[in-house]
Amino acid sequence: MKSILIITLLSLFLISMKSDKPAYCLFNDKGKPTSYQTLLEEAAKADIVMFGELHNVSICHWLQLELTKDLYQLKGKKLILGAEMFETDNQLLINEYLSGSIKEKNFETEVKLWPNYKTDYKPLLNFAKDSSLHFIATNVPRRYASMVNKSGFEALDNLDQEAYRLIADRPIAFDPELGCYKNMLKEMGESEHVSQTITMAQALKDATMAQSILRNWTAGSTFLHFNGTYHSDNYEGIVWYLKKSAPTLRILTISTVEQTDPVKLSEDQEGKGDYIIVIPEAMSRTY
């Protein structure tokens, strides 16, 4: 009788969600519906939270800012922010902007910004500024990723010593059998222009972001990192490097997927992260 009641209540919940046309639905790694409050409480306990986004989907960026605000209420100055969207050689500019040493106009002129910076990432950076939080540029400078894309990891061997402060320590650990890298090659298709060096460049980004996070995380704090969901889905990419270097850290991952119907998670999406945000395919885009 109890099981029948639970099934009935769940059915009513799903029906009501469907009729309400939700902007997003949230599930755990097993595909069971869960709540934002549960996610928030678990995120506050984690050492590192990887928020995997779809770069051009508006609701992702709204949720990122809401989670940042709510974690700040729980963690205060023990919250650290960081993002794929900023490269390590721009850290000084970010620090100067956050401290008020340089004007917004100068910052935005000199730093490398993504096209959707003003709508999607500026609110996060400004929250850090207003709240006196650290914001870490974690990604490898794109020129080094381009070098590896062309010639493999050996392209990094003759850089100036100053450059090595901006990238992950060498030799770069690399497992070409990881699903994220194998799938990348598969999605790009077989051709003479597609080689393993493309995935090496991706690995360089992942390794550098992981090391940037670890260099700036402190015990008792929560590092909230924003990145494309592909960089942390299935506990691979950045997460693989984090676990390799610091296996005891509590890492919570958030994955974002799109579905025609967001109310029920597709089986093939289960396990992509500890929490999975499902967004309607018709959601508005920022570009």
PDB file of C-alpha atoms in Angstrom:
ATOM      1  CA  MET A   1       0.000   0.000   0.000  1.00  0.00           C
ATOM      2  CA  LYS A   2       2.838   2.355   0.909  1.00  0.00           C
ATOM      3  CA  SER A   3       4.625   1.741  -2.406  1.00  0.00           C
ATOM      4  CA  ILE A   4       1.408   2.452  -4.321  1.00  0.00           C
ATOM      5  CA  LEU A   5       1.034   5.762  -2.475  1.00  0.00           C
ATOM      6  CA  ILE A   6       4.630   6.753  -3.259  1.00  0.00           C
ATOM      7  CA  ILE A   7       4.187   5.934  -6.951  1.00  0.00           C
ATOM      8  CA  THR A   8       0.948   7.917  -7.049  1.00  0.00           C
ATOM      9  CA  LEU A   9       2.523  10.957  -5.395  1.00  0.00           C
ATOM     10  CA  LEU A  10       5.507  10.811  -7.742  1.00  0.00           C
ATOM     11  CA  SER A  11       3.197  10.570 -10.750  1.00  0.00           C
ATOM     12  CA  LEU A  12       1.250  13.596  -9.553  1.00  0.00           C
ATOM     13  CA  PHE A  13       4.528  15.466  -9.026  1.00  0.00           C
ATOM     14  CA  LEU A  14       5.708  14.692 -12.556  1.00  0.00           C
ATOM     15  CA  ILE A  15       2.329  15.643 -14.036  1.00  0.00           C
ATOM     16  CA  SER A  16       2.324  18.954 -12.187  1.00  0.00           C
ATOM     17  CA  MET A  17       5.893  19.690 -13.314  1.00  0.00           C
ATOM     18  CA  LYS A  18       4.933  18.972 -16.901  1.00  0.00           C
ATOM     19  CA  SER A  19       1.936  21.276 -16.815  1.00  0.00           C
ATOM     20  CA  ASP A  20       4.009  24.028 -15.188  1.00  0.00           C
ATOM     21  CA  LYS A  21       6.613  24.019 -18.008  1.00  0.00           C
ATOM     22  CA  PRO A  22       9.605  24.275 -15.651  1.00  0.00           C
ATOM     23  CA  ALA A  23      12.680  26.211 -16.745  1.00  0.00           C
ATOM     24  CA  TYR A  24      14.798  23.365 -15.414  1.00  0.00           C
ATOM     25  CA  CYS A  25      14.525  20.140 -13.430  1.00  0.00           C
ATOM     26  CA  LEU A  26      17.133  18.778 -11.047  1.00  0.00           C
ATOM     27  CA  PHE A  27      18.087  15.135 -10.571  1.00  0.00           C
ATOM     28  CA  ASN A  28      20.645  13.176  -8.597  1.00  0.00           C
ATOM     29  CA  ASP A  29      23.156  10.832 -10.199  1.00  0.00           C
ATOM     30  CA  LYS A  30      20.626   7.985 -10.138  1.00  0.00           C
ATOM     31  CA  GLY A  31      18.079   9.997 -12.133  1.00  0.00           C
ATOM     32  CA  LYS A  32      15.804  10.669  -9.159  1.00  0.00           C
ATOM     33  CA  PRO A  33      14.207  14.128  -8.789  1.00  0.00           C
ATOM     34  CA  THR A  34      15.855  16.232  -6.108  1.00  0.00           C
ATOM     35  CA  SER A  35      15.779  19.820  -4.856  1.00  0.00           C
ATOM     36  CA  TYR A  36      17.961  22.872  -5.136  1.00  0.00           C
ATOM     37  CA  GLN A  37      18.124  23.016  -1.336  1.00  0.00           C
ATOM     38  CA  THR A  38      19.624  19.538  -1.235  1.00  0.00           C
ATOM     39  CA  LEU A  39      22.193  20.540  -3.857  1.00  0.00           C
ATOM     40  CA  LEU A  40      23.059  23.689  -1.883  1.00  0.00           C
ATOM     41  CA  GLU A  41      23.552  21.815   1.372  1.00  0.00           C
ATOM     42  CA  GLU A  42      25.781  19.223  -0.277  1.00  0.00           C
ATOM     43  CA  ALA A  43      27.756  21.885  -2.146  1.00  0.00           C
ATOM     44  CA  ALA A  44      28.487  23.688   1.117  1.00  0.00           C
ATOM     45  CA  LYS A  45      30.058  20.495   2.486  1.00  0.00           C
ATOM     46  CA  ALA A  46      32.254  19.941  -0.546  1.00  0.00           C
ATOM     47  CA  ASP A  47      35.845  21.065  -0.965  1.00  0.00           C
ATOM     48  CA  ILE A  48      35.387  21.634  -4.685  1.00  0.00           C
ATOM     49  CA  VAL A  49      32.190  22.108  -6.684  1.00  0.00           C
ATOM     50  CA  MET A  50      32.408  21.742 -10.437  1.00  0.00           C
ATOM     51  CA  PHE A  51      29.496  23.532 -12.111  1.00  0.00           C
ATOM     52  CA  GLY A  52      29.360  22.183 -15.650  1.00  0.00           C
ATOM     53  CA  GLU A  53      27.483  24.600 -17.882  1.00  0.00           C
ATOM     54  CA  LEU A  54      26.218  24.816 -21.425  1.00  0.00           C
ATOM     55  CA  HIS A  55      27.979  28.028 -22.397  1.00  0.00           C
ATOM     56  CA  ASN A  56      25.143  29.745 -24.256  1.00  0.00           C
ATOM     57  CA  VAL A  57      22.123  28.685 -22.170  1.00  0.00           C
ATOM     58  CA  SER A  58      20.704  31.493 -20.049  1.00  0.00           C
ATOM     59  CA  ILE A  59      19.345  29.390 -17.210  1.00  0.00           C
ATOM     60  CA  CYS A  60      22.806  27.949 -16.481  1.00  0.00           C
ATOM     61  CA  HIS A  61      24.207  31.368 -15.760  1.00  0.00           C
ATOM     62  CA  TRP A  62      21.249  32.382 -13.603  1.00  0.00           C
ATOM     63  CA  LEU A  63      21.684  29.206 -11.548  1.00  0.00           C
ATOM     64  CA  GLN A  64      25.414  29.791 -11.228  1.00  0.00           C
ATOM     65  CA  LEU A  65      24.861  33.234  -9.772  1.00  0.00           C
ATOM     66  CA  GLU A  66      22.108  31.997  -7.437  1.00  0.00           C
ATOM     67  CA  LEU A  67      24.300  29.161  -6.179  1.00  0.00           C
ATOM     68  CA  THR A  68      27.181  31.591  -5.678  1.00  0.00           C
ATOM     69  CA  LYS A  69      25.012  33.943  -3.632  1.00  0.00           C
ATOM     70  CA  ASP A  70      23.574  31.147  -1.510  1.00  0.00           C
ATOM     71  CA  LEU A  71      26.938  29.501  -0.891  1.00  0.00           C
ATOM     72  CA  TYR A  72      28.301  32.875   0.160  1.00  0.00           C
ATOM     73  CA  GLN A  73      25.562  33.095   2.787  1.00  0.00           C
ATOM     74  CA  LEU A  74      26.730  29.745   4.156  1.00  0.00           C
ATOM     75  CA  LYS A  75      30.501  29.976   3.649  1.00  0.00           C
ATOM     76  CA  GLY A  76      31.302  33.675   3.674  1.00  0.00           C
ATOM     77  CA  LYS A  77      34.946  34.370   2.859  1.00  0.00           C
ATOM     78  CA  LYS A  78      35.591  30.637   2.746  1.00  0.00           C
ATOM     79  CA  LEU A  79      34.042  30.603  -0.715  1.00  0.00           C
ATOM     80  CA  ILE A  80      36.482  30.797  -3.630  1.00  0.00           C
ATOM     81  CA  LEU A  81      35.357  31.284  -7.216  1.00  0.00           C
ATOM     82  CA  GLY A  82      37.135  30.289 -10.412  1.00  0.00           C
ATOM     83  CA  ALA A  83      36.343  29.779 -14.075  1.00  0.00           C
ATOM     84  CA  GLU A  84      37.454  28.221 -17.328  1.00  0.00           C
ATOM     85  CA  MET A  85      36.504  31.456 -19.054  1.00  0.00           C
ATOM     86  CA  PHE A  86      39.564  33.304 -17.739  1.00  0.00           C
ATOM     87  CA  GLU A  87      43.157  32.335 -18.515  1.00  0.00           C
ATOM     88  CA  THR A  88      45.983  32.191 -16.001  1.00  0.00           C
ATOM     89  CA  ASP A  89      47.950  35.014 -17.602  1.00  0.00           C
ATOM     90  CA  ASN A  90      45.045  37.361 -16.844  1.00  0.00           C
ATOM     91  CA  GLN A  91      45.063  36.728 -13.080  1.00  0.00           C
ATOM     92  CA  LEU A  92      46.875  39.962 -12.300  1.00  0.00           C
ATOM     93  CA  LEU A  93      44.274  41.984 -14.209  1.00  0.00           C
ATOM     94  CA  ILE A  94      41.476  40.193 -12.366  1.00  0.00           C
ATOM     95  CA  ASN A  95      43.137  40.878  -9.012  1.00  0.00           C
ATOM     96  CA  GLU A  96      43.571  44.529  -9.879  1.00  0.00           C
ATOM     97  CA  TYR A  97      39.939  44.818 -10.940  1.00  0.00           C
ATOM     98  CA  LEU A  98      38.626  43.061  -7.845  1.00  0.00           C
ATOM     99  CA  SER A  99      40.687  45.290  -5.570  1.00  0.00           C
ATOM    100  CA  GLY A 100      39.528  48.446  -7.365  1.00  0.00           C
ATOM    101  CA  SER A 101      43.027  49.301  -8.516  1.00  0.00           C
ATOM    102  CA  ILE A 102      41.957  49.576 -12.146  1.00  0.00           C
ATOM    103  CA  LYS A 103      38.757  50.797 -13.704  1.00  0.00           C
ATOM    104  CA  GLU A 104      36.206  48.506 -15.293  1.00  0.00           C
ATOM    105  CA  LYS A 105      36.859  50.049 -18.711  1.00  0.00           C
ATOM    106  CA  ASN A 106      40.583  49.302 -18.499  1.00  0.00           C
ATOM    107  CA  PHE A 107      39.948  45.779 -17.282  1.00  0.00           C
ATOM    108  CA  GLU A 108      37.524  44.950 -20.065  1.00  0.00           C
ATOM    109  CA  THR A 109      39.834  46.426 -22.692  1.00  0.00           C
ATOM    110  CA  GLU A 110      42.915  44.493 -21.633  1.00  0.00           C
ATOM    111  CA  VAL A 111      41.663  41.124 -20.391  1.00  0.00           C
ATOM    112  CA  LYS A 112      40.720  38.287 -22.776  1.00  0.00           C
ATOM    113  CA  LEU A 113      36.939  38.046 -22.552  1.00  0.00           C
ATOM    114  CA  TRP A 114      34.475  35.574 -23.991  1.00  0.00           C
ATOM    115  CA  PRO A 115      31.790  37.078 -26.275  1.00  0.00           C
ATOM    116  CA  ASN A 116      29.096  36.459 -23.631  1.00  0.00           C
ATOM    117  CA  TYR A 117      31.115  37.917 -20.773  1.00  0.00           C
ATOM    118  CA  LYS A 118      28.855  40.877 -20.041  1.00  0.00           C
ATOM    119  CA  THR A 119      25.648  38.846 -19.824  1.00  0.00           C
ATOM    120  CA  ASP A 120      26.972  35.618 -18.310  1.00  0.00           C
ATOM    121  CA  TYR A 121      30.261  35.996 -16.427  1.00  0.00           C
ATOM    122  CA  LYS A 122      30.472  39.657 -15.469  1.00  0.00           C
ATOM    123  CA  PRO A 123      27.737  39.202 -12.794  1.00  0.00           C
ATOM    124  CA  LEU A 124      29.850  36.453 -11.180  1.00  0.00           C
ATOM    125  CA  LEU A 125      33.028  38.517 -11.264  1.00  0.00           C
ATOM    126  CA  ASN A 126      31.230  41.555  -9.875  1.00  0.00           C
ATOM    127  CA  PHE A 127      29.707  39.495  -7.076  1.00  0.00           C
ATOM    128  CA  ALA A 128      33.231  38.445  -6.148  1.00  0.00           C
ATOM    129  CA  LYS A 129      34.294  42.104  -6.272  1.00  0.00           C
ATOM    130  CA  ASP A 130      31.405  43.302  -4.115  1.00  0.00           C
ATOM    131  CA  SER A 131      31.890  40.455  -1.629  1.00  0.00           C
ATOM    132  CA  SER A 132      35.704  40.616  -1.482  1.00  0.00           C
ATOM    133  CA  LEU A 133      36.045  37.038  -2.717  1.00  0.00           C
ATOM    134  CA  HIS A 134      38.934  35.583  -4.657  1.00  0.00           C
ATOM    135  CA  PHE A 135      38.194  34.806  -8.310  1.00  0.00           C
ATOM    136  CA  ILE A 136      40.723  32.551  -9.984  1.00  0.00           C
ATOM    137  CA  ALA A 137      41.521  32.447 -13.687  1.00  0.00           C
ATOM    138  CA  THR A 138      42.106  28.718 -14.119  1.00  0.00           C
ATOM    139  CA  ASN A 139      42.432  27.975 -17.827  1.00  0.00           C
ATOM    140  CA  VAL A 140      45.648  27.636 -19.793  1.00  0.00           C
ATOM    141  CA  PRO A 141      46.490  30.571 -22.081  1.00  0.00           C
ATOM    142  CA  ARG A 142      45.062  29.645 -25.457  1.00  0.00           C
ATOM    143  CA  ARG A 143      48.399  30.102 -27.247  1.00  0.00           C
ATOM    144  CA  TYR A 144      49.826  27.095 -25.387  1.00  0.00           C
ATOM    145  CA  ALA A 145      46.780  24.958 -26.091  1.00  0.00           C
ATOM    146  CA  SER A 146      47.159  25.913 -29.751  1.00  0.00           C
ATOM    147  CA  MET A 147      50.808  24.838 -29.724  1.00  0.00           C
ATOM    148  CA  VAL A 148      49.908  21.440 -28.250  1.00  0.00           C
ATOM    149  CA  ASN A 149      47.041  21.076 -30.701  1.00  0.00           C
ATOM    150  CA  LYS A 150      49.546  21.456 -33.512  1.00  0.00           C
ATOM    151  CA  SER A 151      52.542  19.498 -32.221  1.00  0.00           C
ATOM    152  CA  GLY A 152      51.646  17.642 -29.028  1.00  0.00           C
ATOM    153  CA  PHE A 153      53.065  18.101 -25.524  1.00  0.00           C
ATOM    154  CA  GLU A 154      56.608  18.374 -26.863  1.00  0.00           C
ATOM    155  CA  ALA A 155      55.710  21.864 -28.080  1.00  0.00           C
ATOM    156  CA  LEU A 156      55.935  22.995 -24.444  1.00  0.00           C
ATOM    157  CA  ASP A 157      59.529  21.867 -23.940  1.00  0.00           C
ATOM    158  CA  ASN A 158      61.312  25.077 -24.910  1.00  0.00           C
ATOM    159  CA  LEU A 159      59.148  27.749 -23.331  1.00  0.00           C
ATOM    160  CA  ASP A 160      60.526  30.522 -21.148  1.00  0.00           C
ATOM    161  CA  GLN A 161      60.547  29.615 -17.455  1.00  0.00           C
ATOM    162  CA  GLU A 162      57.930  32.298 -16.802  1.00  0.00           C
ATOM    163  CA  ALA A 163      55.516  30.452 -19.070  1.00  0.00           C
ATOM    164  CA  TYR A 164      55.624  27.344 -16.910  1.00  0.00           C
ATOM    165  CA  ARG A 165      53.930  29.236 -14.078  1.00  0.00           C
ATOM    166  CA  LEU A 166      50.875  29.511 -16.315  1.00  0.00           C
ATOM    167  CA  ILE A 167      50.427  25.848 -17.224  1.00  0.00           C
ATOM    168  CA  ALA A 168      50.140  22.520 -15.411  1.00  0.00           C
ATOM    169  CA  ASP A 169      53.380  20.953 -14.233  1.00  0.00           C
ATOM    170  CA  ARG A 170      55.109  18.776 -16.780  1.00  0.00           C
ATOM    171  CA  PRO A 171      55.099  16.009 -17.756  1.00  0.00           C
ATOM    172  CA  ILE A 172      51.375  16.288 -18.382  1.00  0.00           C
ATOM    173  CA  ALA A 173      49.617  13.092 -17.363  1.00  0.00           C
ATOM    174  CA  PHE A 174      47.443  11.931 -20.233  1.00  0.00           C
ATOM    175  CA  ASP A 175      45.087   8.994 -20.674  1.00  0.00           C
ATOM    176  CA  PRO A 176      43.804   8.892 -24.267  1.00  0.00           C
ATOM    177  CA  GLU A 177      41.371   6.136 -23.260  1.00  0.00           C
ATOM    178  CA  LEU A 178      39.326   8.445 -21.049  1.00  0.00           C
ATOM    179  CA  GLY A 179      35.802   8.685 -22.444  1.00  0.00           C
ATOM    180  CA  CYS A 180      35.900  12.468 -22.751  1.00  0.00           C
ATOM    181  CA  TYR A 181      38.922  12.333 -25.061  1.00  0.00           C
ATOM    182  CA  LYS A 182      37.850   9.287 -27.040  1.00  0.00           C
ATOM    183  CA  ASN A 183      34.421  10.827 -27.614  1.00  0.00           C
ATOM    184  CA  MET A 184      35.983  14.094 -28.730  1.00  0.00           C
ATOM    185  CA  LEU A 185      37.884  12.320 -31.500  1.00  0.00           C
ATOM    186  CA  LYS A 186      34.801  10.346 -32.433  1.00  0.00           C
ATOM    187  CA  GLU A 187      32.602  13.439 -32.632  1.00  0.00           C
ATOM    188  CA  MET A 188      35.130  15.250 -34.809  1.00  0.00           C
ATOM    189  CA  GLY A 189      35.194  12.335 -37.224  1.00  0.00           C
ATOM    190  CA  GLU A 190      37.975  10.508 -38.938  1.00  0.00           C
ATOM    191  CA  SER A 191      40.100  12.682 -41.196  1.00  0.00           C
ATOM    192  CA  GLU A 192      43.693  13.585 -41.837  1.00  0.00           C
ATOM    193  CA  HIS A 193      43.109  16.862 -40.008  1.00  0.00           C
ATOM    194  CA  VAL A 194      42.019  15.179 -36.759  1.00  0.00           C
ATOM    195  CA  SER A 195      44.732  13.694 -34.563  1.00  0.00           C
ATOM    196  CA  GLN A 196      45.421  12.810 -30.947  1.00  0.00           C
ATOM    197  CA  THR A 197      47.031  16.219 -30.428  1.00  0.00           C
ATOM    198  CA  ILE A 198      43.547  17.759 -30.327  1.00  0.00           C
ATOM    199  CA  THR A 199      42.757  15.756 -27.220  1.00  0.00           C
ATOM    200  CA  MET A 200      46.191  16.557 -25.794  1.00  0.00           C
ATOM    201  CA  ALA A 201      45.275  20.245 -26.026  1.00  0.00           C
ATOM    202  CA  GLN A 202      42.033  19.492 -24.198  1.00  0.00           C
ATOM    203  CA  ALA A 203      43.981  17.570 -21.574  1.00  0.00           C
ATOM    204  CA  LEU A 204      46.348  20.518 -21.128  1.00  0.00           C
ATOM    205  CA  LYS A 205      43.336  22.713 -20.372  1.00  0.00           C
ATOM    206  CA  ASP A 206      41.913  20.162 -17.937  1.00  0.00           C
ATOM    207  CA  ALA A 207      45.243  19.640 -16.171  1.00  0.00           C
ATOM    208  CA  THR A 208      45.899  23.362 -15.880  1.00  0.00           C
ATOM    209  CA  MET A 209      42.429  24.072 -14.533  1.00  0.00           C
ATOM    210  CA  ALA A 210      42.787  21.290 -11.968  1.00  0.00           C
ATOM    211  CA  GLN A 211      46.158  22.577 -10.823  1.00  0.00           C
ATOM    212  CA  SER A 212      44.901  26.165 -10.668  1.00  0.00           C
ATOM    213  CA  ILE A 213      42.059  25.000  -8.430  1.00  0.00           C
ATOM    214  CA  LEU A 214      44.360  23.033  -6.130  1.00  0.00           C
ATOM    215  CA  ARG A 215      46.862  25.864  -5.873  1.00  0.00           C
ATOM    216  CA  ASN A 216      44.159  28.222  -4.625  1.00  0.00           C
ATOM    217  CA  TRP A 217      41.944  25.937  -2.551  1.00  0.00           C
ATOM    218  CA  THR A 218      42.463  26.068   1.222  1.00  0.00           C
ATOM    219  CA  ALA A 219      41.279  23.614   3.867  1.00  0.00           C
ATOM    220  CA  GLY A 220      37.773  24.430   5.115  1.00  0.00           C
ATOM    221  CA  SER A 221      36.875  26.419   2.015  1.00  0.00           C
ATOM    222  CA  THR A 222      34.650  25.573  -0.937  1.00  0.00           C
ATOM    223  CA  PHE A 223      36.019  26.282  -4.405  1.00  0.00           C
ATOM    224  CA  LEU A 224      33.158  26.819  -6.848  1.00  0.00           C
ATOM    225  CA  HIS A 225      34.409  26.356 -10.397  1.00  0.00           C
ATOM    226  CA  PHE A 226      32.522  27.232 -13.579  1.00  0.00           C
ATOM    227  CA  ASN A 227      33.355  25.282 -16.703  1.00  0.00           C
ATOM    228  CA  GLY A 228      31.830  23.741 -19.773  1.00  0.00           C
ATOM    229  CA  THR A 229      30.039  20.591 -18.700  1.00  0.00           C
ATOM    230  CA  TYR A 230      32.240  18.480 -20.990  1.00  0.00           C
ATOM    231  CA  HIS A 231      35.239  19.313 -18.786  1.00  0.00           C
ATOM    232  CA  SER A 232      33.750  17.548 -15.758  1.00  0.00           C
ATOM    233  CA  ASP A 233      31.031  15.163 -16.993  1.00  0.00           C
ATOM    234  CA  ASN A 234      31.332  11.544 -15.875  1.00  0.00           C
ATOM    235  CA  TYR A 235      33.975  12.621 -13.335  1.00  0.00           C
ATOM    236  CA  GLU A 236      36.515  12.926 -16.128  1.00  0.00           C
ATOM    237  CA  GLY A 237      38.438  15.880 -17.546  1.00  0.00           C
ATOM    238  CA  ILE A 238      39.299  18.302 -14.734  1.00  0.00           C
ATOM    239  CA  VAL A 239      37.916  15.927 -12.107  1.00  0.00           C
ATOM    240  CA  TRP A 240      40.236  13.128 -13.253  1.00  0.00           C
ATOM    241  CA  TYR A 241      43.230  15.407 -12.701  1.00  0.00           C
ATOM    242  CA  LEU A 242      41.928  16.628  -9.344  1.00  0.00           C
ATOM    243  CA  LYS A 243      41.490  13.079  -8.070  1.00  0.00           C
ATOM    244  CA  LYS A 244      44.882  12.052  -9.397  1.00  0.00           C
ATOM    245  CA  SER A 245      46.579  14.836  -7.424  1.00  0.00           C
ATOM    246  CA  ALA A 246      44.333  14.953  -4.337  1.00  0.00           C
ATOM    247  CA  PRO A 247      42.240  11.786  -4.043  1.00  0.00           C
ATOM    248  CA  THR A 248      40.852  12.626  -0.586  1.00  0.00           C
ATOM    249  CA  LEU A 249      39.193  15.889  -1.578  1.00  0.00           C
ATOM    250  CA  ARG A 250      35.396  15.987  -1.518  1.00  0.00           C
ATOM    251  CA  ILE A 251      34.425  16.896  -5.074  1.00  0.00           C
ATOM    252  CA  LEU A 252      30.819  17.529  -6.101  1.00  0.00           C
ATOM    253  CA  THR A 253      29.965  17.752  -9.779  1.00  0.00           C
ATOM    254  CA  ILE A 254      27.014  19.387 -11.494  1.00  0.00           C
ATOM    255  CA  SER A 255      26.240  18.446 -15.074  1.00  0.00           C
ATOM    256  CA  THR A 256      23.875  20.231 -17.446  1.00  0.00           C
ATOM    257  CA  VAL A 257      21.957  18.518 -20.234  1.00  0.00           C
ATOM    258  CA  GLU A 258      19.192  19.456 -22.641  1.00  0.00           C
ATOM    259  CA  GLN A 259      16.079  17.427 -23.357  1.00  0.00           C
ATOM    260  CA  THR A 260      12.848  18.005 -25.216  1.00  0.00           C
ATOM    261  CA  ASP A 261      11.039  17.080 -21.997  1.00  0.00           C
ATOM    262  CA  PRO A 262      12.993  18.068 -18.861  1.00  0.00           C
ATOM    263  CA  VAL A 263      10.677  16.363 -16.369  1.00  0.00           C
ATOM    264  CA  LYS A 264      12.245  12.895 -16.562  1.00  0.00           C
ATOM    265  CA  LEU A 265      15.965  12.309 -16.938  1.00  0.00           C
ATOM    266  CA  SER A 266      16.897  10.078 -19.854  1.00  0.00           C
ATOM    267  CA  GLU A 267      18.690   6.921 -18.763  1.00  0.00           C
ATOM    268  CA  ASP A 268      21.703   7.716 -20.904  1.00  0.00           C
ATOM    269  CA  GLN A 269      22.213  10.948 -18.920  1.00  0.00           C
ATOM    270  CA  GLU A 270      22.299   9.250 -15.522  1.00  0.00           C
ATOM    271  CA  GLY A 271      25.624   9.328 -13.721  1.00  0.00           C
ATOM    272  CA  LYS A 272      27.048  12.306 -15.609  1.00  0.00           C
ATOM    273  CA  GLY A 273      27.376  14.153 -12.324  1.00  0.00           C
ATOM    274  CA  ASP A 274      26.335  14.106  -8.686  1.00  0.00           C
ATOM    275  CA  TYR A 275      23.568  16.491  -9.722  1.00  0.00           C
ATOM    276  CA  ILE A 276      22.179  16.871 -13.213  1.00  0.00           C
ATOM    277  CA  ILE A 277      20.334  19.961 -14.386  1.00  0.00           C
ATOM    278  CA  VAL A 278      17.940  19.232 -17.228  1.00  0.00           C
ATOM    279  CA  ILE A 279      16.979  22.208 -19.365  1.00  0.00           C
ATOM    280  CA  PRO A 280      14.358  22.334 -22.132  1.00  0.00           C
ATOM    281  CA  GLU A 281      15.914  22.384 -25.573  1.00  0.00           C
ATOM    282  CA  ALA A 282      13.836  25.476 -26.337  1.00  0.00           C
ATOM    283  CA  MET A 283      15.517  27.506 -23.573  1.00  0.00           C
ATOM    284  CA  SER A 284      16.672  30.971 -24.675  1.00  0.00           C
ATOM    285  CA  ARG A 285      20.318  31.468 -25.621  1.00  0.00           C
ATOM    286  CA  THR A 286      22.739  34.237 -24.846  1.00  0.00           C
ATOM    287  CA  TYR A 287      24.382  33.847 -28.273  1.00  0.00           C
TER     288      TYR A 287
END
